[in-house]
PDB file of C-alpha atoms (C1' of nucleotides) in Angstrom:
ATOM      1  CA  UNK T 231      78.387  96.032  50.737  1.00 63.00           C
ATOM      2  CA  UNK T 232      78.476  95.946  54.559  1.00 73.00           C
ATOM      3  CA  UNK T 233      81.586  97.008  56.293  1.00 85.00           C
ATOM      4  CA  UNK T 234      83.996  94.063  57.740  1.00 90.00           C
ATOM      5  CA  UNK T 235      83.179  95.021  61.089  1.00 95.00           C
ATOM      6  CA  UNK T 236      79.439  94.380  60.672  1.00 97.00           C
ATOM      7  CA  UNK T 237      80.098  91.006  59.053  1.00 97.00           C
ATOM      8  CA  UNK T 238      82.248  90.129  62.265  1.00 97.00           C
ATOM      9  CA  UNK T 239      79.404  91.231  64.180  1.00 98.00           C
ATOM     10  CA  UNK T 240      77.262  88.811  62.680  1.00 98.00           C
ATOM     11  CA  UNK T 241      79.177  86.326  62.895  1.00 98.00           C
ATOM     12  CA  UNK T 242      79.534  86.922  66.998  1.00 98.00           C
ATOM     13  CA  UNK T 243      75.919  86.777  66.789  1.00 98.00           C
ATOM     14  CA  UNK T 244      75.549  83.591  64.801  1.00 98.00           C
ATOM     15  CA  UNK T 245      77.991  81.815  67.366  1.00 98.00           C
ATOM     16  CA  UNK T 246      75.660  82.688  70.175  1.00 98.00           C
ATOM     17  CA  UNK T 247      72.660  81.645  68.079  1.00 98.00           C
ATOM     18  CA  UNK T 248      71.971  78.300  69.312  1.00 98.00           C
ATOM     19  CA  UNK T 249      70.698  77.363  72.982  1.00 98.00           C
ATOM     20  CA  UNK T 250      73.272  74.789  73.391  1.00 98.00           C
ATOM     21  CA  UNK T 251      76.066  77.284  72.890  1.00 98.00           C
ATOM     22  CA  UNK T 252      74.620  79.811  75.235  1.00 98.00           C
ATOM     23  CA  UNK T 253      74.413  76.889  77.974  1.00 98.00           C
ATOM     24  CA  UNK T 254      77.875  76.153  77.433  1.00 98.00           C
ATOM     25  CA  UNK T 255      78.839  79.881  78.119  1.00 98.00           C
ATOM     26  CA  UNK T 256      76.947  79.886  81.231  1.00 98.00           C
ATOM     27  CA  UNK T 257      78.851  76.742  82.387  1.00 98.00           C
ATOM     28  CA  UNK T 258      81.974  78.160  81.700  1.00 98.00           C
ATOM     29  CA  UNK T 259      80.493  81.486  83.884  1.00 97.00           C
ATOM     30  CA  UNK T 260      82.340  80.549  86.931  1.00 91.00           C
ATOM     31  CA  UNK T 261      85.517  79.480  85.643  1.00 96.00           C
ATOM     32  CA  UNK T 262      86.940  76.942  83.088  1.00 98.00           C
ATOM     33  CA  UNK T 263      85.565  73.434  82.640  1.00 98.00           C
ATOM     34  CA  UNK T 264      86.802  70.265  80.920  1.00 98.00           C
ATOM     35  CA  UNK T 265      84.714  68.840  78.105  1.00 98.00           C
ATOM     36  CA  UNK T 266      84.086  65.756  80.244  1.00 97.00           C
ATOM     37  CA  UNK T 267      82.320  68.109  82.760  1.00 97.00           C
ATOM     38  CA  UNK T 268      80.103  69.902  80.039  1.00 98.00           C
ATOM     39  CA  UNK T 269      78.894  66.916  78.191  1.00 97.00           C
ATOM     40  CA  UNK T 270      77.179  65.329  81.047  1.00 96.00           C
ATOM     41  CA  UNK T 271      75.715  68.884  82.044  1.00 96.00           C
ATOM     42  CA  UNK T 272      74.091  69.427  78.879  1.00 95.00           C
ATOM     43  CA  UNK T 273      73.047  65.894  78.771  1.00 89.00           C
ATOM     44  CA  UNK T 274      73.867  65.813  75.049  1.00 94.00           C
ATOM     45  CA  UNK T 275      75.993  63.305  72.374  1.00 95.00           C
ATOM     46  CA  UNK T 276      79.955  64.259  73.048  1.00 97.00           C
ATOM     47  CA  UNK T 277      80.505  64.805  69.522  1.00 98.00           C
ATOM     48  CA  UNK T 278      77.563  67.360  69.372  1.00 98.00           C
ATOM     49  CA  UNK T 279      79.087  69.354  72.064  1.00 98.00           C
ATOM     50  CA  UNK T 280      82.392  69.152  70.546  1.00 98.00           C
ATOM     51  CA  UNK T 281      81.170  70.797  67.385  1.00 98.00           C
ATOM     52  CA  UNK T 282      79.373  73.545  69.605  1.00 98.00           C
ATOM     53  CA  UNK T 283      82.822  74.253  71.499  1.00 98.00           C
ATOM     54  CA  UNK T 284      84.416  74.427  68.194  1.00 98.00           C
ATOM     55  CA  UNK T 285      81.876  76.881  66.958  1.00 98.00           C
ATOM     56  CA  UNK T 286      82.516  79.184  69.892  1.00 98.00           C
ATOM     57  CA  UNK T 287      86.413  78.939  69.889  1.00 98.00           C
ATOM     58  CA  UNK T 288      86.850  79.465  66.061  1.00 97.00           C
ATOM     59  CA  UNK T 289      84.929  82.799  66.940  1.00 97.00           C
ATOM     60  CA  UNK T 290      87.493  83.641  69.403  1.00 97.00           C
ATOM     61  CA  UNK T 291      84.606  83.449  72.042  1.00 98.00           C
ATOM     62  CA  UNK T 292      86.457  80.432  73.783  1.00 98.00           C
ATOM     63  CA  UNK T 293      89.857  78.918  73.914  1.00 97.00           C
ATOM     64  CA  UNK T 294      91.229  75.620  75.363  1.00 98.00           C
ATOM     65  CA  UNK T 295      94.114  74.041  76.414  1.00 98.00           C
ATOM     66  CA  UNK T 296      95.196  70.029  77.219  1.00 97.00           C
ATOM     67  CA  UNK T 297      95.584  68.693  80.263  1.00 96.00           C
ATOM     68  CA  UNK T 298      96.570  65.121  79.773  1.00 95.00           C
ATOM     69  CA  UNK T 299      93.815  63.608  78.091  1.00 97.00           C
ATOM     70  CA  UNK T 300      91.082  66.062  79.034  1.00 98.00           C
ATOM     71  CA  UNK T 301      90.936  69.357  77.103  1.00 98.00           C
ATOM     72  CA  UNK T 302      89.997  72.314  79.371  1.00 98.00           C
ATOM     73  CA  UNK T 303      87.693  75.119  77.615  1.00 98.00           C
ATOM     74  CA  UNK T 304      87.450  78.794  79.072  1.00 98.00           C
ATOM     75  CA  UNK T 305      85.994  81.997  78.040  1.00 98.00           C
ATOM     76  CA  UNK T 306      88.356  84.674  76.634  1.00 97.00           C
ATOM     77  CA  UNK T 307      86.470  87.889  77.306  1.00 97.00           C
ATOM     78  CA  UNK T 308      84.167  88.055  80.408  1.00 97.00           C
ATOM     79  CA  UNK T 309      82.323  90.846  78.301  1.00 97.00           C
ATOM     80  CA  UNK T 310      80.583  88.006  76.412  1.00 98.00           C
ATOM     81  CA  UNK T 311      78.542  87.443  79.766  1.00 98.00           C
ATOM     82  CA  UNK T 312      77.734  91.286  79.369  1.00 98.00           C
ATOM     83  CA  UNK T 313      75.986  90.344  76.386  1.00 98.00           C
ATOM     84  CA  UNK T 314      74.365  87.485  77.257  1.00 98.00           C
ATOM     85  CA  UNK T 315      72.894  89.694  80.371  1.00 98.00           C
ATOM     86  CA  UNK T 316      71.648  92.394  78.011  1.00 98.00           C
ATOM     87  CA  UNK T 317      69.837  90.321  75.838  1.00 98.00           C
ATOM     88  CA  UNK T 318      67.967  88.654  78.618  1.00 97.00           C
ATOM     89  CA  UNK T 319      67.344  92.225  79.771  1.00 96.00           C
ATOM     90  CA  UNK T 320      66.101  93.255  76.556  1.00 96.00           C
ATOM     91  CA  UNK T 321      63.713  90.226  76.452  1.00 95.00           C
ATOM     92  CA  UNK T 322      62.540  91.141  80.280  1.00 92.00           C
ATOM     93  CA  UNK T 323      61.845  94.650  78.570  1.00 89.00           C
ATOM     94  CA  UNK T 324      59.681  93.165  75.787  1.00 86.00           C
ATOM     95  CA  UNK T 325      57.766  90.572  77.543  1.00 85.00           C
ATOM     96  CA  UNK T 326      56.871  93.283  80.001  1.00 83.00           C
ATOM     97  CA  UNK T 327      55.614  95.507  77.290  1.00 77.00           C
ATOM     98  CA  UNK T 328      53.868  92.617  75.816  1.00 71.00           C
ATOM     99  CA  UNK T 329      52.114  92.084  79.110  1.00 72.00           C
ATOM    100  CA  UNK T 330      50.908  95.465  79.458  1.00 68.00           C
ATOM    101  CA  UNK T 331      49.379  95.268  75.903  1.00 63.00           C
ATOM    102  CA  UNK T 332      47.709  92.107  75.860  1.00 55.00           C
ATOM    103  CA  UNK T 333      46.387  92.136  79.618  1.00 52.00           C
TER     104      UNK T 333
ATOM    105  CA  UNK L 294      66.703  70.584  77.978  1.00 65.00           C
ATOM    106  CA  UNK L 295      67.565  74.525  77.657  1.00 74.00           C
ATOM    107  CA  UNK L 296      65.357  76.818  79.762  1.00 86.00           C
ATOM    108  CA  UNK L 297      62.919  78.839  77.547  1.00 90.00           C
ATOM    109  CA  UNK L 298      64.787  82.076  78.561  1.00 95.00           C
ATOM    110  CA  UNK L 299      67.890  80.712  76.695  1.00 97.00           C
ATOM    111  CA  UNK L 300      65.865  79.503  73.601  1.00 97.00           C
ATOM    112  CA  UNK L 301      64.570  82.927  73.577  1.00 97.00           C
ATOM    113  CA  UNK L 302      68.016  84.175  73.872  1.00 98.00           C
ATOM    114  CA  UNK L 303      69.111  82.409  70.947  1.00 98.00           C
ATOM    115  CA  UNK L 304      66.571  83.491  68.764  1.00 98.00           C
ATOM    116  CA  UNK L 305      67.456  87.106  69.492  1.00 98.00           C
ATOM    117  CA  UNK L 306      70.943  86.488  68.420  1.00 98.00           C
ATOM    118  CA  UNK L 307      69.765  84.392  65.712  1.00 98.00           C
ATOM    119  CA  UNK L 308      67.822  87.633  64.161  1.00 98.00           C
ATOM    120  CA  UNK L 309      70.971  89.458  64.791  1.00 98.00           C
ATOM    121  CA  UNK L 310      73.300  87.003  63.071  1.00 98.00           C
ATOM    122  CA  UNK L 311      73.161  88.453  59.646  1.00 98.00           C
ATOM    123  CA  UNK L 312      74.991  91.899  58.261  1.00 98.00           C
ATOM    124  CA  UNK L 313      72.084  93.087  56.484  1.00 98.00           C
ATOM    125  CA  UNK L 314      70.130  93.294  59.609  1.00 98.00           C
ATOM    126  CA  UNK L 315      72.752  94.770  61.385  1.00 98.00           C
ATOM    127  CA  UNK L 316      73.074  97.522  58.863  1.00 98.00           C
ATOM    128  CA  UNK L 317      69.100  97.932  58.925  1.00 98.00           C
ATOM    129  CA  UNK L 318      69.645  98.293  62.682  1.00 98.00           C
ATOM    130  CA  UNK L 319      72.200 101.151  62.190  1.00 98.00           C
ATOM    131  CA  UNK L 320      69.995 103.088  59.430  1.00 98.00           C
ATOM    132  CA  UNK L 321      67.090 103.069  62.303  1.00 98.00           C
ATOM    133  CA  UNK L 322      69.407 104.090  64.973  1.00 97.00           C
ATOM    134  CA  UNK L 323      68.893 108.069  64.529  1.00 91.00           C
ATOM    135  CA  UNK L 324      64.858 107.513  63.874  1.00 96.00           C
ATOM    136  CA  UNK L 325      62.347 105.578  61.941  1.00 98.00           C
ATOM    137  CA  UNK L 326      62.520 104.903  58.305  1.00 98.00           C
ATOM    138  CA  UNK L 327      60.369 103.773  55.660  1.00 98.00           C
ATOM    139  CA  UNK L 328      61.290 100.989  53.523  1.00 98.00           C
ATOM    140  CA  UNK L 329      61.667 103.071  50.450  1.00 97.00           C
ATOM    141  CA  UNK L 330      64.596 104.868  52.348  1.00 97.00           C
ATOM    142  CA  UNK L 331      66.192 101.582  53.582  1.00 98.00           C
ATOM    143  CA  UNK L 332      66.161  99.629  50.127  1.00 97.00           C
ATOM    144  CA  UNK L 333      68.387 102.292  48.442  1.00 96.00           C
ATOM    145  CA  UNK L 334      70.829 102.597  51.618  1.00 96.00           C
ATOM    146  CA  UNK L 335      71.294  99.024  51.250  1.00 95.00           C
ATOM    147  CA  UNK L 336      71.808  98.825  47.667  1.00 89.00           C
ATOM    148  CA  UNK L 337      69.833  95.550  47.638  1.00 94.00           C
ATOM    149  CA  UNK L 338      66.534  94.171  46.136  1.00 96.00           C
ATOM    150  CA  UNK L 339      63.250  95.175  47.948  1.00 98.00           C
ATOM    151  CA  UNK L 340      61.906  91.676  48.410  1.00 98.00           C
ATOM    152  CA  UNK L 341      65.024  90.790  50.291  1.00 98.00           C
ATOM    153  CA  UNK L 342      65.119  93.916  52.192  1.00 98.00           C
ATOM    154  CA  UNK L 343      61.399  93.204  53.394  1.00 98.00           C
ATOM    155  CA  UNK L 344      62.365  89.712  54.359  1.00 98.00           C
ATOM    156  CA  UNK L 345      64.855  90.727  56.649  1.00 98.00           C
ATOM    157  CA  UNK L 346      62.720  93.527  58.035  1.00 98.00           C
ATOM    158  CA  UNK L 347      60.423  90.925  58.790  1.00 98.00           C
ATOM    159  CA  UNK L 348      62.831  88.756  60.869  1.00 98.00           C
ATOM    160  CA  UNK L 349      63.535  91.569  62.832  1.00 98.00           C
ATOM    161  CA  UNK L 350      59.845  92.625  63.346  1.00 98.00           C
ATOM    162  CA  UNK L 351      59.145  88.874  64.264  1.00 97.00           C
ATOM    163  CA  UNK L 352      61.583  89.060  67.056  1.00 97.00           C
ATOM    164  CA  UNK L 353      59.944  92.054  68.352  1.00 97.00           C
ATOM    165  CA  UNK L 354      62.985  93.940  67.681  1.00 98.00           C
ATOM    166  CA  UNK L 355      61.490  96.210  64.946  1.00 98.00           C
ATOM    167  CA  UNK L 356      57.715  97.487  64.663  1.00 97.00           C
ATOM    168  CA  UNK L 357      55.888  99.165  61.816  1.00 98.00           C
ATOM    169  CA  UNK L 358      52.667 101.287  60.826  1.00 98.00           C
ATOM    170  CA  UNK L 359      51.248 102.264  57.526  1.00 97.00           C
ATOM    171  CA  UNK L 360      51.561 105.584  56.297  1.00 96.00           C
ATOM    172  CA  UNK L 361      49.943 105.753  52.715  1.00 96.00           C
ATOM    173  CA  UNK L 362      51.714 103.455  50.639  1.00 97.00           C
ATOM    174  CA  UNK L 363      54.643 103.499  52.665  1.00 98.00           C
ATOM    175  CA  UNK L 364      55.424 101.442  55.610  1.00 98.00           C
ATOM    176  CA  UNK L 365      57.842 102.940  58.580  1.00 98.00           C
ATOM    177  CA  UNK L 366      59.929 100.918  60.506  1.00 98.00           C
ATOM    178  CA  UNK L 367      61.172 101.428  63.828  1.00 98.00           C
ATOM    179  CA  UNK L 368      63.268  99.971  66.538  1.00 98.00           C
ATOM    180  CA  UNK L 369      60.991  99.150  69.549  1.00 97.00           C
ATOM    181  CA  UNK L 370      63.982  99.026  72.153  1.00 97.00           C
ATOM    182  CA  UNK L 371      67.049 101.119  72.179  1.00 97.00           C
ATOM    183  CA  UNK L 372      68.677  98.669  74.232  1.00 97.00           C
ATOM    184  CA  UNK L 373      69.094  96.411  71.100  1.00 98.00           C
ATOM    185  CA  UNK L 374      71.824  99.353  70.186  1.00 98.00           C
ATOM    186  CA  UNK L 375      73.826  98.774  73.427  1.00 98.00           C
ATOM    187  CA  UNK L 376      73.808  95.136  72.582  1.00 98.00           C
ATOM    188  CA  UNK L 377      75.468  95.982  68.939  1.00 98.00           C
ATOM    189  CA  UNK L 378      77.685  98.600  70.650  1.00 98.00           C
ATOM    190  CA  UNK L 379      78.857  95.752  73.345  1.00 98.00           C
ATOM    191  CA  UNK L 380      79.409  93.271  70.504  1.00 98.00           C
ATOM    192  CA  UNK L 381      81.711  95.925  68.586  1.00 97.00           C
ATOM    193  CA  UNK L 382      83.436  96.356  71.825  1.00 96.00           C
ATOM    194  CA  UNK L 383      83.940  92.683  72.061  1.00 96.00           C
ATOM    195  CA  UNK L 384      85.578  92.287  68.718  1.00 95.00           C
ATOM    196  CA  UNK L 385      87.848  95.379  69.490  1.00 92.00           C
ATOM    197  CA  UNK L 386      89.405  93.671  72.329  1.00 88.00           C
ATOM    198  CA  UNK L 387      89.771  90.346  70.743  1.00 86.00           C
ATOM    199  CA  UNK L 388      91.380  92.208  67.660  1.00 84.00           C
ATOM    200  CA  UNK L 389      93.685  94.113  70.163  1.00 82.00           C
ATOM    201  CA  UNK L 390      94.547  90.811  71.662  1.00 77.00           C
ATOM    202  CA  UNK L 391      95.207  89.038  68.415  1.00 71.00           C
ATOM    203  CA  UNK L 392      97.459  92.042  67.466  1.00 72.00           C
ATOM    204  CA  UNK L 393      99.707  91.538  70.613  1.00 67.00           C
ATOM    205  CA  UNK L 394     100.045  88.037  70.100  1.00 63.00           C
ATOM    206  CA  UNK L 395     101.247  88.120  66.405  1.00 55.00           C
ATOM    207  CA  UNK L 396     103.416  91.192  66.318  1.00 52.00           C
TER     208      UNK L 396
ATOM    209  C1'  DA J  36      37.485 101.289  36.837  1.00 52.67           C
ATOM    210  C1'  DT J  37      42.340 101.910  35.474  1.00 52.67           C
ATOM    211  C1'  DT J  38      46.665 102.657  36.579  1.00 52.67           C
ATOM    212  C1'  DA J  39      50.758 103.715  39.448  1.00 52.67           C
ATOM    213  C1'  DT J  40      53.496 103.086  43.539  1.00 52.67           C
ATOM    214  C1'  DG J  41      55.318 100.810  47.847  1.00 52.67           C
ATOM    215  C1'  DT J  42      55.410  96.696  50.018  1.00 52.67           C
ATOM    216  C1'  DA J  43      54.933  91.660  50.840  1.00 52.67           C
ATOM    217  C1'  DT J  44      54.750  87.100  49.652  1.00 52.67           C
ATOM    218  C1'  DG J  45      55.273  82.293  46.759  1.00 52.67           C
ATOM    219  C1'  DC J  46      58.135  79.140  44.743  1.00 52.67           C
ATOM    220  C1'  DA J  47      62.847  77.487  43.698  1.00 52.67           C
ATOM    221  C1'  DG J  48      67.784  77.334  43.861  1.00 52.67           C
ATOM    222  C1'  DG J  49      71.801  76.774  46.358  1.00 52.67           C
ATOM    223  C1'  DA J  50      74.149  77.155  50.673  1.00 52.67           C
ATOM    224  C1'  DT J  51      74.656  76.411  55.566  1.00 52.67           C
ATOM    225  C1'  DG J  52      73.604  74.364  60.086  1.00 52.67           C
ATOM    226  C1'  DA J  53      72.811  70.677  63.364  1.00 52.67           C
ATOM    227  C1'  DC J  54      72.535  66.094  64.379  1.00 52.67           C
ATOM    228  C1'  DG J  55      73.449  60.899  64.793  1.00 52.67           C
ATOM    229  C1'  DC J  56      76.435  57.330  63.933  1.00 52.67           C
ATOM    230  C1'  DA J  57      80.995  55.666  63.353  1.00 52.67           C
ATOM    231  C1'  DT J  58      85.780  56.173  63.250  1.00 52.67           C
ATOM    232  C1'  DA J  59      89.908  58.745  63.992  1.00 52.67           C
ATOM    233  C1'  DT J  60      93.516  60.920  66.872  1.00 52.67           C
ATOM    234  C1'  DA J  61      95.728  61.896  71.276  1.00 52.67           C
ATOM    235  C1'  DT J  62      97.346  60.772  75.563  1.00 52.67           C
ATOM    236  C1'  DT J  63      97.815  57.769  79.586  1.00 52.67           C
ATOM    237  C1'  DA J  64      98.226  53.031  81.776  1.00 52.67           C
ATOM    238  C1'  DT J  65      99.718  48.342  81.880  1.00 52.67           C
TER     239       DT J  65
ATOM    240  C1'  DA Z 266     102.701  46.695  71.731  1.00 52.67           C
ATOM    241  C1'  DT Z 267      97.972  46.682  73.649  1.00 52.67           C
ATOM    242  C1'  DA Z 268      94.031  48.323  75.897  1.00 52.67           C
ATOM    243  C1'  DA Z 269      91.550  52.324  77.551  1.00 52.67           C
ATOM    244  C1'  DT Z 270      89.934  56.894  77.753  1.00 52.67           C
ATOM    245  C1'  DA Z 271      88.839  61.893  76.435  1.00 52.67           C
ATOM    246  C1'  DT Z 272      88.269  64.396  72.588  1.00 52.67           C
ATOM    247  C1'  DA Z 273      87.543  65.254  67.528  1.00 52.67           C
ATOM    248  C1'  DT Z 274      86.263  64.579  62.807  1.00 52.67           C
ATOM    249  C1'  DG Z 275      84.122  62.462  58.535  1.00 52.67           C
ATOM    250  C1'  DC Z 276      79.934  61.588  56.295  1.00 52.67           C
ATOM    251  C1'  DG Z 277      75.068  61.249  55.299  1.00 52.67           C
ATOM    252  C1'  DT Z 278      70.687  63.271  56.206  1.00 52.67           C
ATOM    253  C1'  DC Z 279      67.076  66.656  57.544  1.00 52.67           C
ATOM    254  C1'  DA Z 280      65.903  71.211  58.068  1.00 52.67           C
ATOM    255  C1'  DT Z 281      66.725  75.850  57.861  1.00 52.67           C
ATOM    256  C1'  DC Z 282      68.374  80.279  55.801  1.00 52.67           C
ATOM    257  C1'  DC Z 283      69.292  83.593  51.969  1.00 52.67           C
ATOM    258  C1'  DT Z 284      68.292  85.040  47.642  1.00 52.67           C
ATOM    259  C1'  DG Z 285      66.114  86.073  42.691  1.00 52.67           C
ATOM    260  C1'  DC Z 286      62.424  85.993  40.253  1.00 52.67           C
ATOM    261  C1'  DA Z 287      57.728  86.956  39.373  1.00 52.67           C
ATOM    262  C1'  DT Z 288      53.713  88.070  41.322  1.00 52.67           C
ATOM    263  C1'  DA Z 289      50.326  89.166  44.497  1.00 52.67           C
ATOM    264  C1'  DC Z 290      48.262  93.184  47.708  1.00 52.67           C
ATOM    265  C1'  DA Z 291      47.112  97.633  49.541  1.00 52.67           C
ATOM    266  C1'  DT Z 292      46.588 102.120  48.744  1.00 52.67           C
ATOM    267  C1'  DA Z 293      46.658 106.653  46.295  1.00 52.67           C
ATOM    268  C1'  DA Z 294      45.890 109.260  41.913  1.00 52.67           C
ATOM    269  C1'  DT Z 295      43.212 109.959  37.424  1.00 52.67           C
TER     270       DT Z 295
END
DNA sequence: ATTATGTATGCAGGATGACGCATATATTAT
DNA sequence: ATAATATATGCGTCATCCTGCATACATAAT
């Protein structure tokens, strides 16, 4: 029986466990964006994007507000970018080690 | 079409997206452990634990070696713990903000 | 060779996730 | 009220994940 915190952690990671959702976070890195900007940037169908946004919002990673017809999404805590960056560093280390091993 | 790095990142997150696997990482935090130590600590069936270990190993997060009958697993890069810690901080921030909002 | 021990894997079930398509909802403009 | 626009949701389908059970595999002991 894992502690509750561990379950919540796993849910955060689950929310990040899709390329499209990571792309969305990168798009929101320099500020909030409305769905109508996110959809064309991802070259993906609008309902699909809407669901991915919902997943991130449900986990408290994003929040949104309406402005006329548009819905604008933004990142709640910039620390999420540290998480993404750290993950990339991890991959870099791993990749460099592999290179050393196989070359 | 997400970049390859983003796909790899999402795969790391997917590997972390299960409470049991996070528990395993915590167990390995102060050093390597054999499966026969991990199984009772998790109170979970051995084949199931074995598969979760496999997921983490496949993503390059763990590696293993044999010692007689036993298989010993260890974390490849301690940076993975920074990732877990950062995630917990994120949760903490989020939770504190909720408290402020709802109280 | 046989037996015992530790670990991994095959298979089947149910659960969950992602996507495409159509459509509902909300807001604005006419 | 009607039409147009932006976003969200319902539904069906296919794929993937998680688990339990049985069993295979590897190593060591007798």
